[in-house]
Amino acid sequence: MRIKWTLLLRISISSLFSTFKREALGLVLHIGQVDIKCPITECNKHLDESTIVYSLPPDEIMKYKYFLELSRMDSSTKPCPQCKHFTTFKRKSQILTPAKSDNKFKIQCPSCQFIWCFKCHSPWHEGINCREYKKGDKLLRHWANEIEHGQRNAQKCPKCKVHIQRTEGCDHMTCSQCNTNFCYRCGEQYRQLRFFGDHTSNLSVFGCKYRYLPERPHVRRLVRGSVCAGKLFIAPLLLVLGLALGAIAVVIGIFGLPIYCLCKKQRKRTRPTGIHW
């Protein structure tokens, strides 16, 4: 009976997941929420792990399992800020440091060798305590967001989170730490897909938000989404048309070439010969 109920639940989840997917993925990926309620309004229970894994696409399952493992950890275990490798804090630090001050919280990840502070879960801040570091980091973010001479003071790399200041040049930036290409104006990573445009395209879903209707984000998303949907609809038609033309060309080549050669030979045979004296 339990197996039948589980199968029925999975079928219901599969049918509802098209509308439920955005909400579920938003909870799982953005805030790490793993206790997801059943999308069926009459049901007040939470979905079990197997049902969620069954419903998620393959590339999102690992993220869900990571958040699930994180939720089961106690306060003595935290993930590395860089590679997400779990480290359990013990009395003795991962790096041999004096027991005095906050140096006991200095951790070196055994997986990626990144050095970080277990107490505040931030990159290691030598010489200052966690409170001072957080305050300085807040001041840095505030300074970076300020506009001077018509542009931001600095922009954060979308991948490694390092602040980069532009002194001259265009909006296309390349991070010196991780070689990520991103836009200085909006801070988004450069992406492109043939037929769908890139970050410099006004009507592309990958386009910079400041290039097209920056003051009307809802209209911008509607227009770009409509253009993208139109291209998604047209692309299969163009593919089918191309395949049809290719098939016609192959058929013409198979049947037309022998006929052409035969006609050419026949023409040579019927060509009048010259009179020799």
PDB file of C-alpha atoms in Angstrom:
ATOM      1  CA  MET A   1       0.000   0.000   0.000  1.00  0.00           C
ATOM      2  CA  ARG A   2       2.857   2.338   0.849  1.00  0.00           C
ATOM      3  CA  ILE A   3       4.557   1.587  -2.482  1.00  0.00           C
ATOM      4  CA  LYS A   4       1.344   2.348  -4.383  1.00  0.00           C
ATOM      5  CA  TRP A   5       0.893   5.622  -2.484  1.00  0.00           C
ATOM      6  CA  THR A   6       4.501   6.616  -3.199  1.00  0.00           C
ATOM      7  CA  LEU A   7       4.046   5.918  -6.918  1.00  0.00           C
ATOM      8  CA  LEU A   8       0.798   7.904  -7.000  1.00  0.00           C
ATOM      9  CA  LEU A   9       2.496  10.759  -5.177  1.00  0.00           C
ATOM     10  CA  ARG A  10       5.387  10.761  -7.638  1.00  0.00           C
ATOM     11  CA  ILE A  11       2.990  10.790 -10.577  1.00  0.00           C
ATOM     12  CA  SER A  12       1.149  13.725  -9.014  1.00  0.00           C
ATOM     13  CA  ILE A  13       4.429  15.527  -8.357  1.00  0.00           C
ATOM     14  CA  SER A  14       5.560  14.948 -11.941  1.00  0.00           C
ATOM     15  CA  SER A  15       2.318  16.402 -13.310  1.00  0.00           C
ATOM     16  CA  LEU A  16       2.452  19.404 -10.996  1.00  0.00           C
ATOM     17  CA  PHE A  17       6.193  19.979 -11.166  1.00  0.00           C
ATOM     18  CA  SER A  18       5.994  22.114 -14.296  1.00  0.00           C
ATOM     19  CA  THR A  19       4.292  24.835 -12.239  1.00  0.00           C
ATOM     20  CA  PHE A  20       5.928  23.931  -8.941  1.00  0.00           C
ATOM     21  CA  LYS A  21       9.505  23.670 -10.268  1.00  0.00           C
ATOM     22  CA  ARG A  22      10.454  27.333 -10.025  1.00  0.00           C
ATOM     23  CA  GLU A  23       9.284  27.630  -6.436  1.00  0.00           C
ATOM     24  CA  ALA A  24      10.995  24.409  -5.351  1.00  0.00           C
ATOM     25  CA  LEU A  25      14.289  25.174  -7.058  1.00  0.00           C
ATOM     26  CA  GLY A  26      14.216  28.713  -5.712  1.00  0.00           C
ATOM     27  CA  LEU A  27      13.934  27.369  -2.169  1.00  0.00           C
ATOM     28  CA  VAL A  28      16.571  24.698  -2.659  1.00  0.00           C
ATOM     29  CA  LEU A  29      19.185  26.697  -4.528  1.00  0.00           C
ATOM     30  CA  HIS A  30      18.888  30.200  -3.100  1.00  0.00           C
ATOM     31  CA  ILE A  31      18.256  29.768   0.608  1.00  0.00           C
ATOM     32  CA  GLY A  32      19.106  26.112   1.032  1.00  0.00           C
ATOM     33  CA  GLN A  33      15.613  25.128   2.172  1.00  0.00           C
ATOM     34  CA  VAL A  34      15.242  21.357   2.039  1.00  0.00           C
ATOM     35  CA  ASP A  35      11.921  20.956   3.889  1.00  0.00           C
ATOM     36  CA  ILE A  36       9.646  21.454   0.873  1.00  0.00           C
ATOM     37  CA  LYS A  37       5.904  21.149   1.324  1.00  0.00           C
ATOM     38  CA  CYS A  38       3.812  19.060  -1.032  1.00  0.00           C
ATOM     39  CA  PRO A  39       2.419  21.177  -3.917  1.00  0.00           C
ATOM     40  CA  ILE A  40      -0.974  19.480  -3.567  1.00  0.00           C
ATOM     41  CA  THR A  41      -3.123  21.977  -1.666  1.00  0.00           C
ATOM     42  CA  GLU A  42      -5.036  19.268   0.220  1.00  0.00           C
ATOM     43  CA  CYS A  43      -1.787  17.826   1.602  1.00  0.00           C
ATOM     44  CA  ASN A  44       0.055  19.500   4.481  1.00  0.00           C
ATOM     45  CA  LYS A  45       2.981  17.085   4.603  1.00  0.00           C
ATOM     46  CA  HIS A  46       6.553  17.672   3.465  1.00  0.00           C
ATOM     47  CA  LEU A  47       8.041  15.814   0.524  1.00  0.00           C
ATOM     48  CA  ASP A  48      10.479  13.043   1.368  1.00  0.00           C
ATOM     49  CA  GLU A  49      14.008  12.962  -0.028  1.00  0.00           C
ATOM     50  CA  SER A  50      13.332  10.274  -2.653  1.00  0.00           C
ATOM     51  CA  THR A  51      10.354  12.190  -4.089  1.00  0.00           C
ATOM     52  CA  ILE A  52      12.336  15.429  -4.387  1.00  0.00           C
ATOM     53  CA  VAL A  53      15.302  13.642  -5.996  1.00  0.00           C
ATOM     54  CA  TYR A  54      12.880  11.919  -8.388  1.00  0.00           C
ATOM     55  CA  SER A  55      11.435  15.290  -9.434  1.00  0.00           C
ATOM     56  CA  LEU A  56      14.636  17.335  -9.751  1.00  0.00           C
ATOM     57  CA  PRO A  57      16.694  17.407 -12.968  1.00  0.00           C
ATOM     58  CA  PRO A  58      20.027  15.522 -12.740  1.00  0.00           C
ATOM     59  CA  ASP A  59      22.208  18.639 -12.536  1.00  0.00           C
ATOM     60  CA  GLU A  60      20.260  19.939  -9.509  1.00  0.00           C
ATOM     61  CA  ILE A  61      20.272  16.727  -7.478  1.00  0.00           C
ATOM     62  CA  MET A  62      23.833  17.242  -6.220  1.00  0.00           C
ATOM     63  CA  LYS A  63      22.965  20.751  -5.024  1.00  0.00           C
ATOM     64  CA  TYR A  64      19.929  19.470  -3.182  1.00  0.00           C
ATOM     65  CA  LYS A  65      21.951  16.684  -1.520  1.00  0.00           C
ATOM     66  CA  TYR A  66      24.601  19.227  -0.516  1.00  0.00           C
ATOM     67  CA  PHE A  67      22.013  21.420   1.226  1.00  0.00           C
ATOM     68  CA  LEU A  68      20.449  18.326   2.788  1.00  0.00           C
ATOM     69  CA  GLU A  69      23.793  17.252   4.226  1.00  0.00           C
ATOM     70  CA  LEU A  70      24.435  20.797   5.422  1.00  0.00           C
ATOM     71  CA  SER A  71      21.102  20.885   7.264  1.00  0.00           C
ATOM     72  CA  ARG A  72      22.019  17.708   9.142  1.00  0.00           C
ATOM     73  CA  MET A  73      25.348  19.053  10.377  1.00  0.00           C
ATOM     74  CA  ASP A  74      25.793  20.576  13.813  1.00  0.00           C
ATOM     75  CA  SER A  75      27.534  23.897  14.487  1.00  0.00           C
ATOM     76  CA  SER A  76      30.954  22.221  14.682  1.00  0.00           C
ATOM     77  CA  THR A  77      30.907  21.360  10.956  1.00  0.00           C
ATOM     78  CA  LYS A  78      30.906  23.937   8.162  1.00  0.00           C
ATOM     79  CA  PRO A  79      31.595  23.899   4.406  1.00  0.00           C
ATOM     80  CA  CYS A  80      34.641  25.582   2.894  1.00  0.00           C
ATOM     81  CA  PRO A  81      33.570  28.986   1.448  1.00  0.00           C
ATOM     82  CA  GLN A  82      35.384  28.160  -1.787  1.00  0.00           C
ATOM     83  CA  CYS A  83      34.949  24.455  -2.623  1.00  0.00           C
ATOM     84  CA  LYS A  84      32.161  23.479  -0.131  1.00  0.00           C
ATOM     85  CA  HIS A  85      34.259  20.687   1.407  1.00  0.00           C
ATOM     86  CA  PHE A  86      32.962  19.980   4.924  1.00  0.00           C
ATOM     87  CA  THR A  87      35.338  20.590   7.833  1.00  0.00           C
ATOM     88  CA  THR A  88      34.703  19.703  11.471  1.00  0.00           C
ATOM     89  CA  PHE A  89      36.213  22.162  13.932  1.00  0.00           C
ATOM     90  CA  LYS A  90      38.224  20.643  16.735  1.00  0.00           C
ATOM     91  CA  ARG A  91      40.178  22.039  19.630  1.00  0.00           C
ATOM     92  CA  LYS A  92      43.308  21.902  17.549  1.00  0.00           C
ATOM     93  CA  SER A  93      43.191  23.928  14.346  1.00  0.00           C
ATOM     94  CA  GLN A  94      43.787  22.499  10.918  1.00  0.00           C
ATOM     95  CA  ILE A  95      46.846  24.801  10.900  1.00  0.00           C
ATOM     96  CA  LEU A  96      49.213  24.822  13.850  1.00  0.00           C
ATOM     97  CA  THR A  97      48.695  28.270  15.386  1.00  0.00           C
ATOM     98  CA  PRO A  98      48.996  29.667  18.903  1.00  0.00           C
ATOM     99  CA  ALA A  99      45.990  28.933  21.087  1.00  0.00           C
ATOM    100  CA  LYS A 100      45.591  32.609  21.995  1.00  0.00           C
ATOM    101  CA  SER A 101      43.299  35.059  20.138  1.00  0.00           C
ATOM    102  CA  ASP A 102      41.182  34.045  17.158  1.00  0.00           C
ATOM    103  CA  ASN A 103      43.978  32.157  15.407  1.00  0.00           C
ATOM    104  CA  LYS A 104      42.479  28.913  16.675  1.00  0.00           C
ATOM    105  CA  PHE A 105      39.675  29.439  14.134  1.00  0.00           C
ATOM    106  CA  LYS A 106      42.137  29.570  11.234  1.00  0.00           C
ATOM    107  CA  ILE A 107      41.317  26.660   8.920  1.00  0.00           C
ATOM    108  CA  GLN A 108      43.039  25.424   5.793  1.00  0.00           C
ATOM    109  CA  CYS A 109      40.786  23.370   3.572  1.00  0.00           C
ATOM    110  CA  PRO A 110      42.368  19.960   2.870  1.00  0.00           C
ATOM    111  CA  SER A 111      40.649  19.856  -0.504  1.00  0.00           C
ATOM    112  CA  CYS A 112      41.457  23.229  -2.138  1.00  0.00           C
ATOM    113  CA  GLN A 113      43.981  24.641   0.395  1.00  0.00           C
ATOM    114  CA  PHE A 114      41.857  27.755   0.872  1.00  0.00           C
ATOM    115  CA  ILE A 115      42.484  29.458   4.233  1.00  0.00           C
ATOM    116  CA  TRP A 116      39.368  30.680   6.017  1.00  0.00           C
ATOM    117  CA  CYS A 117      37.935  31.606   9.407  1.00  0.00           C
ATOM    118  CA  PHE A 118      35.679  28.986  10.968  1.00  0.00           C
ATOM    119  CA  LYS A 119      34.106  31.470  13.381  1.00  0.00           C
ATOM    120  CA  CYS A 120      32.670  33.941  10.839  1.00  0.00           C
ATOM    121  CA  HIS A 121      32.856  31.639   7.780  1.00  0.00           C
ATOM    122  CA  SER A 122      34.881  34.168   5.763  1.00  0.00           C
ATOM    123  CA  PRO A 123      38.321  34.264   4.118  1.00  0.00           C
ATOM    124  CA  TRP A 124      41.023  34.423   6.773  1.00  0.00           C
ATOM    125  CA  HIS A 125      41.574  37.961   8.087  1.00  0.00           C
ATOM    126  CA  GLU A 126      45.067  38.191   9.539  1.00  0.00           C
ATOM    127  CA  GLY A 127      45.534  40.779  12.282  1.00  0.00           C
ATOM    128  CA  ILE A 128      41.870  41.738  12.770  1.00  0.00           C
ATOM    129  CA  ASN A 129      39.021  40.018  14.557  1.00  0.00           C
ATOM    130  CA  CYS A 130      35.790  38.823  12.949  1.00  0.00           C
ATOM    131  CA  ARG A 131      33.798  41.879  13.980  1.00  0.00           C
ATOM    132  CA  GLU A 132      36.329  44.286  12.476  1.00  0.00           C
ATOM    133  CA  TYR A 133      36.506  42.210   9.298  1.00  0.00           C
ATOM    134  CA  LYS A 134      32.722  42.200   8.877  1.00  0.00           C
ATOM    135  CA  LYS A 135      32.626  45.940   9.463  1.00  0.00           C
ATOM    136  CA  GLY A 136      35.404  46.518   6.930  1.00  0.00           C
ATOM    137  CA  ASP A 137      33.709  44.234   4.410  1.00  0.00           C
ATOM    138  CA  LYS A 138      30.475  46.196   4.834  1.00  0.00           C
ATOM    139  CA  LEU A 139      32.329  49.485   4.295  1.00  0.00           C
ATOM    140  CA  LEU A 140      33.976  48.016   1.185  1.00  0.00           C
ATOM    141  CA  ARG A 141      30.609  46.996  -0.276  1.00  0.00           C
ATOM    142  CA  HIS A 142      29.179  50.433   0.513  1.00  0.00           C
ATOM    143  CA  TRP A 143      32.139  52.177  -1.142  1.00  0.00           C
ATOM    144  CA  ALA A 144      31.960  49.879  -4.191  1.00  0.00           C
ATOM    145  CA  ASN A 145      28.268  50.705  -4.729  1.00  0.00           C
ATOM    146  CA  GLU A 146      28.803  54.465  -4.601  1.00  0.00           C
ATOM    147  CA  ILE A 147      28.671  56.298  -7.938  1.00  0.00           C
ATOM    148  CA  GLU A 148      31.528  58.653  -8.750  1.00  0.00           C
ATOM    149  CA  HIS A 149      32.203  60.284 -12.126  1.00  0.00           C
ATOM    150  CA  GLY A 150      29.200  58.478 -13.614  1.00  0.00           C
ATOM    151  CA  GLN A 151      30.233  54.928 -12.635  1.00  0.00           C
ATOM    152  CA  ARG A 152      30.520  52.588  -9.658  1.00  0.00           C
ATOM    153  CA  ASN A 153      33.698  52.722  -7.608  1.00  0.00           C
ATOM    154  CA  ALA A 154      34.162  48.971  -8.049  1.00  0.00           C
ATOM    155  CA  GLN A 155      32.338  45.876  -9.251  1.00  0.00           C
ATOM    156  CA  LYS A 156      32.427  42.400  -7.735  1.00  0.00           C
ATOM    157  CA  CYS A 157      33.465  39.458  -9.884  1.00  0.00           C
ATOM    158  CA  PRO A 158      30.389  37.173 -10.134  1.00  0.00           C
ATOM    159  CA  LYS A 159      32.528  34.053  -9.664  1.00  0.00           C
ATOM    160  CA  CYS A 160      35.291  34.697  -7.097  1.00  0.00           C
ATOM    161  CA  LYS A 161      33.644  37.800  -5.500  1.00  0.00           C
ATOM    162  CA  VAL A 162      36.801  39.928  -5.693  1.00  0.00           C
ATOM    163  CA  HIS A 163      36.123  43.672  -6.089  1.00  0.00           C
ATOM    164  CA  ILE A 164      37.598  45.133  -9.278  1.00  0.00           C
ATOM    165  CA  GLN A 165      37.947  48.840 -10.022  1.00  0.00           C
ATOM    166  CA  ARG A 166      37.867  50.118 -13.591  1.00  0.00           C
ATOM    167  CA  THR A 167      40.060  53.087 -14.424  1.00  0.00           C
ATOM    168  CA  GLU A 168      39.347  53.219 -18.168  1.00  0.00           C
ATOM    169  CA  GLY A 169      38.042  51.173 -21.080  1.00  0.00           C
ATOM    170  CA  CYS A 170      34.754  49.463 -21.914  1.00  0.00           C
ATOM    171  CA  ASP A 171      32.302  47.539 -19.735  1.00  0.00           C
ATOM    172  CA  HIS A 172      33.792  44.158 -20.686  1.00  0.00           C
ATOM    173  CA  MET A 173      35.973  43.146 -17.727  1.00  0.00           C
ATOM    174  CA  THR A 174      38.185  40.089 -17.171  1.00  0.00           C
ATOM    175  CA  CYS A 175      38.897  39.095 -13.576  1.00  0.00           C
ATOM    176  CA  SER A 176      42.623  38.749 -12.928  1.00  0.00           C
ATOM    177  CA  GLN A 177      41.962  36.103 -10.255  1.00  0.00           C
ATOM    178  CA  CYS A 178      39.725  33.599 -12.068  1.00  0.00           C
ATOM    179  CA  ASN A 179      39.667  34.922 -15.691  1.00  0.00           C
ATOM    180  CA  THR A 180      35.882  35.317 -15.629  1.00  0.00           C
ATOM    181  CA  ASN A 181      34.456  37.714 -18.227  1.00  0.00           C
ATOM    182  CA  PHE A 182      31.737  39.966 -16.834  1.00  0.00           C
ATOM    183  CA  CYS A 183      29.981  43.297 -17.366  1.00  0.00           C
ATOM    184  CA  TYR A 184      31.145  46.199 -15.204  1.00  0.00           C
ATOM    185  CA  ARG A 185      27.775  47.968 -15.374  1.00  0.00           C
ATOM    186  CA  CYS A 186      25.496  45.171 -14.159  1.00  0.00           C
ATOM    187  CA  GLY A 187      28.007  42.734 -12.664  1.00  0.00           C
ATOM    188  CA  GLU A 188      26.655  39.743 -14.612  1.00  0.00           C
ATOM    189  CA  GLN A 189      28.868  37.132 -16.244  1.00  0.00           C
ATOM    190  CA  TYR A 190      29.175  37.295 -20.033  1.00  0.00           C
ATOM    191  CA  ARG A 191      27.128  34.563 -21.686  1.00  0.00           C
ATOM    192  CA  GLN A 192      26.266  33.908 -25.290  1.00  0.00           C
ATOM    193  CA  LEU A 193      24.471  31.307 -27.338  1.00  0.00           C
ATOM    194  CA  ARG A 194      24.365  31.226 -31.103  1.00  0.00           C
ATOM    195  CA  PHE A 195      21.039  32.404 -32.497  1.00  0.00           C
ATOM    196  CA  PHE A 196      20.034  33.765 -29.049  1.00  0.00           C
ATOM    197  CA  GLY A 197      22.559  36.608 -28.792  1.00  0.00           C
ATOM    198  CA  ASP A 198      25.017  37.665 -26.097  1.00  0.00           C
ATOM    199  CA  HIS A 199      25.439  40.269 -23.346  1.00  0.00           C
ATOM    200  CA  THR A 200      25.662  43.143 -25.834  1.00  0.00           C
ATOM    201  CA  SER A 201      22.379  42.269 -27.583  1.00  0.00           C
ATOM    202  CA  ASN A 202      19.456  44.517 -26.678  1.00  0.00           C
ATOM    203  CA  LEU A 203      16.748  41.881 -27.162  1.00  0.00           C
ATOM    204  CA  SER A 204      18.667  38.837 -25.932  1.00  0.00           C
ATOM    205  CA  VAL A 205      17.849  37.175 -22.603  1.00  0.00           C
ATOM    206  CA  PHE A 206      21.620  37.288 -21.993  1.00  0.00           C
ATOM    207  CA  GLY A 207      21.735  41.053 -22.629  1.00  0.00           C
ATOM    208  CA  CYS A 208      22.789  43.668 -20.074  1.00  0.00           C
ATOM    209  CA  LYS A 209      19.840  45.166 -18.202  1.00  0.00           C
ATOM    210  CA  TYR A 210      21.210  48.675 -18.766  1.00  0.00           C
ATOM    211  CA  ARG A 211      21.204  48.306 -22.559  1.00  0.00           C
ATOM    212  CA  TYR A 212      17.448  48.024 -22.993  1.00  0.00           C
ATOM    213  CA  LEU A 213      14.706  49.704 -20.911  1.00  0.00           C
ATOM    214  CA  PRO A 214      16.737  49.900 -17.667  1.00  0.00           C
ATOM    215  CA  GLU A 215      13.941  51.815 -15.907  1.00  0.00           C
ATOM    216  CA  ARG A 216      11.234  49.313 -16.921  1.00  0.00           C
ATOM    217  CA  PRO A 217      12.485  45.862 -15.864  1.00  0.00           C
ATOM    218  CA  HIS A 218       9.105  44.124 -16.198  1.00  0.00           C
ATOM    219  CA  VAL A 219       8.646  45.314 -19.784  1.00  0.00           C
ATOM    220  CA  ARG A 220      12.258  44.413 -20.574  1.00  0.00           C
ATOM    221  CA  ARG A 221      11.852  40.865 -19.297  1.00  0.00           C
ATOM    222  CA  LEU A 222       8.543  40.500 -21.166  1.00  0.00           C
ATOM    223  CA  VAL A 223      10.010  41.677 -24.482  1.00  0.00           C
ATOM    224  CA  ARG A 224      13.186  39.623 -24.171  1.00  0.00           C
ATOM    225  CA  GLY A 225      11.249  36.562 -23.059  1.00  0.00           C
ATOM    226  CA  SER A 226       8.880  36.911 -26.015  1.00  0.00           C
ATOM    227  CA  VAL A 227      11.784  37.213 -28.449  1.00  0.00           C
ATOM    228  CA  CYS A 228      13.446  34.165 -26.907  1.00  0.00           C
ATOM    229  CA  ALA A 229      10.195  32.175 -27.087  1.00  0.00           C
ATOM    230  CA  GLY A 230       9.789  33.171 -30.730  1.00  0.00           C
ATOM    231  CA  LYS A 231      13.300  31.994 -31.519  1.00  0.00           C
ATOM    232  CA  LEU A 232      12.686  28.736 -29.687  1.00  0.00           C
ATOM    233  CA  PHE A 233       9.595  28.249 -31.850  1.00  0.00           C
ATOM    234  CA  ILE A 234      11.344  29.195 -35.100  1.00  0.00           C
ATOM    235  CA  ALA A 235      14.553  27.214 -34.482  1.00  0.00           C
ATOM    236  CA  PRO A 236      12.952  23.743 -34.935  1.00  0.00           C
ATOM    237  CA  LEU A 237      11.187  24.944 -38.095  1.00  0.00           C
ATOM    238  CA  LEU A 238      14.478  26.162 -39.541  1.00  0.00           C
ATOM    239  CA  LEU A 239      16.105  22.876 -38.578  1.00  0.00           C
ATOM    240  CA  VAL A 240      13.356  20.875 -40.283  1.00  0.00           C
ATOM    241  CA  LEU A 241      13.553  23.127 -43.343  1.00  0.00           C
ATOM    242  CA  GLY A 242      17.319  22.692 -43.510  1.00  0.00           C
ATOM    243  CA  LEU A 243      17.016  18.922 -43.218  1.00  0.00           C
ATOM    244  CA  ALA A 244      14.336  18.889 -45.934  1.00  0.00           C
ATOM    245  CA  LEU A 245      16.484  20.949 -48.299  1.00  0.00           C
ATOM    246  CA  GLY A 246      19.442  18.697 -47.543  1.00  0.00           C
ATOM    247  CA  ALA A 247      17.372  15.603 -48.273  1.00  0.00           C
ATOM    248  CA  ILE A 248      16.160  17.126 -51.549  1.00  0.00           C
ATOM    249  CA  ALA A 249      19.737  17.937 -52.514  1.00  0.00           C
ATOM    250  CA  VAL A 250      20.813  14.355 -51.771  1.00  0.00           C
ATOM    251  CA  VAL A 251      17.918  12.928 -53.824  1.00  0.00           C
ATOM    252  CA  ILE A 252      18.754  15.242 -56.716  1.00  0.00           C
ATOM    253  CA  GLY A 253      22.384  14.195 -56.447  1.00  0.00           C
ATOM    254  CA  ILE A 254      21.544  10.481 -56.416  1.00  0.00           C
ATOM    255  CA  PHE A 255      19.105  10.529 -59.337  1.00  0.00           C
ATOM    256  CA  GLY A 256      20.104  13.668 -61.156  1.00  0.00           C
ATOM    257  CA  LEU A 257      23.826  12.996 -61.536  1.00  0.00           C
ATOM    258  CA  PRO A 258      23.435   9.655 -63.409  1.00  0.00           C
ATOM    259  CA  ILE A 259      20.784  11.211 -65.660  1.00  0.00           C
ATOM    260  CA  TYR A 260      23.082  14.159 -66.368  1.00  0.00           C
ATOM    261  CA  CYS A 261      25.990  11.835 -67.198  1.00  0.00           C
ATOM    262  CA  LEU A 262      23.750   9.718 -69.439  1.00  0.00           C
ATOM    263  CA  CYS A 263      22.492  12.785 -71.303  1.00  0.00           C
ATOM    264  CA  LYS A 264      26.045  14.024 -71.721  1.00  0.00           C
ATOM    265  CA  LYS A 265      27.149  10.712 -73.228  1.00  0.00           C
ATOM    266  CA  GLN A 266      24.110  10.639 -75.522  1.00  0.00           C
ATOM    267  CA  ARG A 267      24.879  14.154 -76.674  1.00  0.00           C
ATOM    268  CA  LYS A 268      28.419  13.138 -77.579  1.00  0.00           C
ATOM    269  CA  ARG A 269      27.139  10.187 -79.597  1.00  0.00           C
ATOM    270  CA  THR A 270      24.621  12.235 -81.563  1.00  0.00           C
ATOM    271  CA  ARG A 271      27.035  15.105 -82.185  1.00  0.00           C
ATOM    272  CA  PRO A 272      27.640  15.342 -86.013  1.00  0.00           C
ATOM    273  CA  THR A 273      31.144  14.460 -87.106  1.00  0.00           C
ATOM    274  CA  GLY A 274      33.112  16.752 -89.357  1.00  0.00           C
ATOM    275  CA  ILE A 275      33.693  15.957 -93.088  1.00  0.00           C
ATOM    276  CA  HIS A 276      37.295  14.946 -93.774  1.00  0.00           C
ATOM    277  CA  TRP A 277      38.743  15.637 -97.279  1.00  0.00           C
TER     278      TRP A 277
END
